Coordinates of C-alpha atoms in Angstrom, one line a residue:
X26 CA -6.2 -17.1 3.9
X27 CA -5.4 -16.6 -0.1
X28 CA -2.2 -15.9 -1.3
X29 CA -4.2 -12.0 -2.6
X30 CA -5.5 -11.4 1.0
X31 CA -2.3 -12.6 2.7
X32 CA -0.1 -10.4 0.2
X33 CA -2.7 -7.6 0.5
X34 CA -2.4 -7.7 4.6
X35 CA 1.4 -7.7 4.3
X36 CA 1.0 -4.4 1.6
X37 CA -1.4 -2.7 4.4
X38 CA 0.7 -3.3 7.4
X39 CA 4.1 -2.2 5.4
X40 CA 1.7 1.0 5.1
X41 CA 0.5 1.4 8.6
X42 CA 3.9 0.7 10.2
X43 CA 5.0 3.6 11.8
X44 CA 8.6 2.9 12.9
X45 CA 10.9 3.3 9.7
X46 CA 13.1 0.4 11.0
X47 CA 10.5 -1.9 11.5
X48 CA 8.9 -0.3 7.7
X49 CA 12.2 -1.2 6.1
X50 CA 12.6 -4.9 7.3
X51 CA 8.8 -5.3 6.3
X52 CA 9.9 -4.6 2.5
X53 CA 12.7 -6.2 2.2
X54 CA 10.7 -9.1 3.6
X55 CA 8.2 -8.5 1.5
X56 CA 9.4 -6.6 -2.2
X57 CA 11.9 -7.2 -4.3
X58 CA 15.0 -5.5 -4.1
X59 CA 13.9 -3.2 -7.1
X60 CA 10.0 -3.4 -6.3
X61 CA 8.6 -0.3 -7.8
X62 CA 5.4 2.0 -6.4
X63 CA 3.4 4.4 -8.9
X64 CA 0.1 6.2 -8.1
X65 CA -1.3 9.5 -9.7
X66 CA 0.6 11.5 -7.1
X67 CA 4.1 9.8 -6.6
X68 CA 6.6 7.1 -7.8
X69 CA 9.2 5.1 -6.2
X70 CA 11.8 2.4 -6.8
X71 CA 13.5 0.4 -4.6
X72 CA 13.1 -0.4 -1.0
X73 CA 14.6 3.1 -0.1
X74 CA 12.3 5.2 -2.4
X75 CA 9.5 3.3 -1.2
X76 CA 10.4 3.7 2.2
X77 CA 10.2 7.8 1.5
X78 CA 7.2 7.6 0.1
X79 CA 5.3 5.8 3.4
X80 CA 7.4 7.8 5.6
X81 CA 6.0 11.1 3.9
X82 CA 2.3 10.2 4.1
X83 CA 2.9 9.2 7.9
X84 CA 4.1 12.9 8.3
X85 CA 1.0 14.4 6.5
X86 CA -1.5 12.1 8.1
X87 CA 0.1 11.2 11.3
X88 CA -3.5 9.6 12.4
X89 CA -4.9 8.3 9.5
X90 CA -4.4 3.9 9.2
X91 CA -5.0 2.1 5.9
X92 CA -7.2 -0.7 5.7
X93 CA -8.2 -3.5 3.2
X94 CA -11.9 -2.9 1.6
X95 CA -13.3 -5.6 0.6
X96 CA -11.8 -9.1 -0.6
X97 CA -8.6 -8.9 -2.5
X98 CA -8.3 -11.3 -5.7
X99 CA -5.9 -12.3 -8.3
X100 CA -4.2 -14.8 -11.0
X101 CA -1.0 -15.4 -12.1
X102 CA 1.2 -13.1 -10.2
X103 CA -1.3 -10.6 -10.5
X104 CA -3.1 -9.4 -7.5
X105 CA -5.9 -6.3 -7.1
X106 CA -7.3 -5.1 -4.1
X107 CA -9.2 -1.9 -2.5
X108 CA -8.4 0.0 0.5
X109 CA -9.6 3.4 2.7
X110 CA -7.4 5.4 4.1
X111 CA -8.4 7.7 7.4
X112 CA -8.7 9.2 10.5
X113 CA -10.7 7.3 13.5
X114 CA -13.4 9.3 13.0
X115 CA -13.9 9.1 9.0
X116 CA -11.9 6.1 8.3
X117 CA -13.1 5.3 4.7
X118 CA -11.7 9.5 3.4
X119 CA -9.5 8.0 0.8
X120 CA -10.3 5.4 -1.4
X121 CA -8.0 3.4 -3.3
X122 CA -7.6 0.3 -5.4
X123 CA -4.0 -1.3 -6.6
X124 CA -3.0 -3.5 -8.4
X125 CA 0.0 -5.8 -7.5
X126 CA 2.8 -8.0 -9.6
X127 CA 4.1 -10.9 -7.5
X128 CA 7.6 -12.6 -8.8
X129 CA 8.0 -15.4 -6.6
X130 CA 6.5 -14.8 -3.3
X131 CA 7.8 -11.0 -2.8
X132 CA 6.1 -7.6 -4.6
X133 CA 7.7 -6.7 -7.8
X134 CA 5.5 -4.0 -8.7
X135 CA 2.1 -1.8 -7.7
X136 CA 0.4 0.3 -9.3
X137 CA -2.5 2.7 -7.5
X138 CA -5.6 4.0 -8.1
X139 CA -7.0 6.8 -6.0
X140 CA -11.1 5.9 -6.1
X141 CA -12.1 8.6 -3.9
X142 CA -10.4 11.7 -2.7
X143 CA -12.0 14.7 -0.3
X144 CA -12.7 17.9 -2.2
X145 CA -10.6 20.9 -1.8
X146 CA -12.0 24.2 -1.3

């Protein structure tokens, strides 16, 4: 496996982890101490603020799982990669791509695109 896929499996399953306990020892495994999180929606900082965040999105879309589309790729501490987001039934609803810094061999800082979200109305 890459060091992209292998950091992007590690993002996806911090995402997917349901139990906050088990969520927080996944990023401080995995981020830095003062990793920071931005999409078009929401911003964090910090394994506590990200923590939030994830735990918030569970709550709205209790049965939705995030998964990796496609291969992820990178250079230099930089990483991209795509993802859906959904329900069993529609699992590709949300699209999304992000793009990752890596200091060392922990997230520093990610930055997301949403590609594809459901109309409203």
């Amino acid at each position: 496996m890459t060091e992209a896929a292998h950091v992007a499996d590690r993002y996806i399953a911090v995402w997917n982890e349901t139990d906050s306990a088990r969520r927080m020892a996944l990023l401080a495994e995995g981020w830095s101490d003062d990793a920071t999180y931005v999409d078009p929606q929401v911003a964090g900082k910090g394994h506590n603020e990200i923590a939030a965040l994830i735990g918030a999105v569970h709550e709205r879309f209790p049965t939705f799982r995030f998964a990796l589309d496609g291969r992820p790729d990178g250079y230099a501490g930089n990483i991209r990669f795509s993802w859906v987001f959904g329900p069993e039934a529609e699992p590709d609803m949300i699209k999304g791509t992000d793009f990752a810094v890596i200091e060392g061999d922990r997230l520093k800082s990610i930055t997301g695109f949403l590609d594809k979200i459901p109309s409203v109305g």
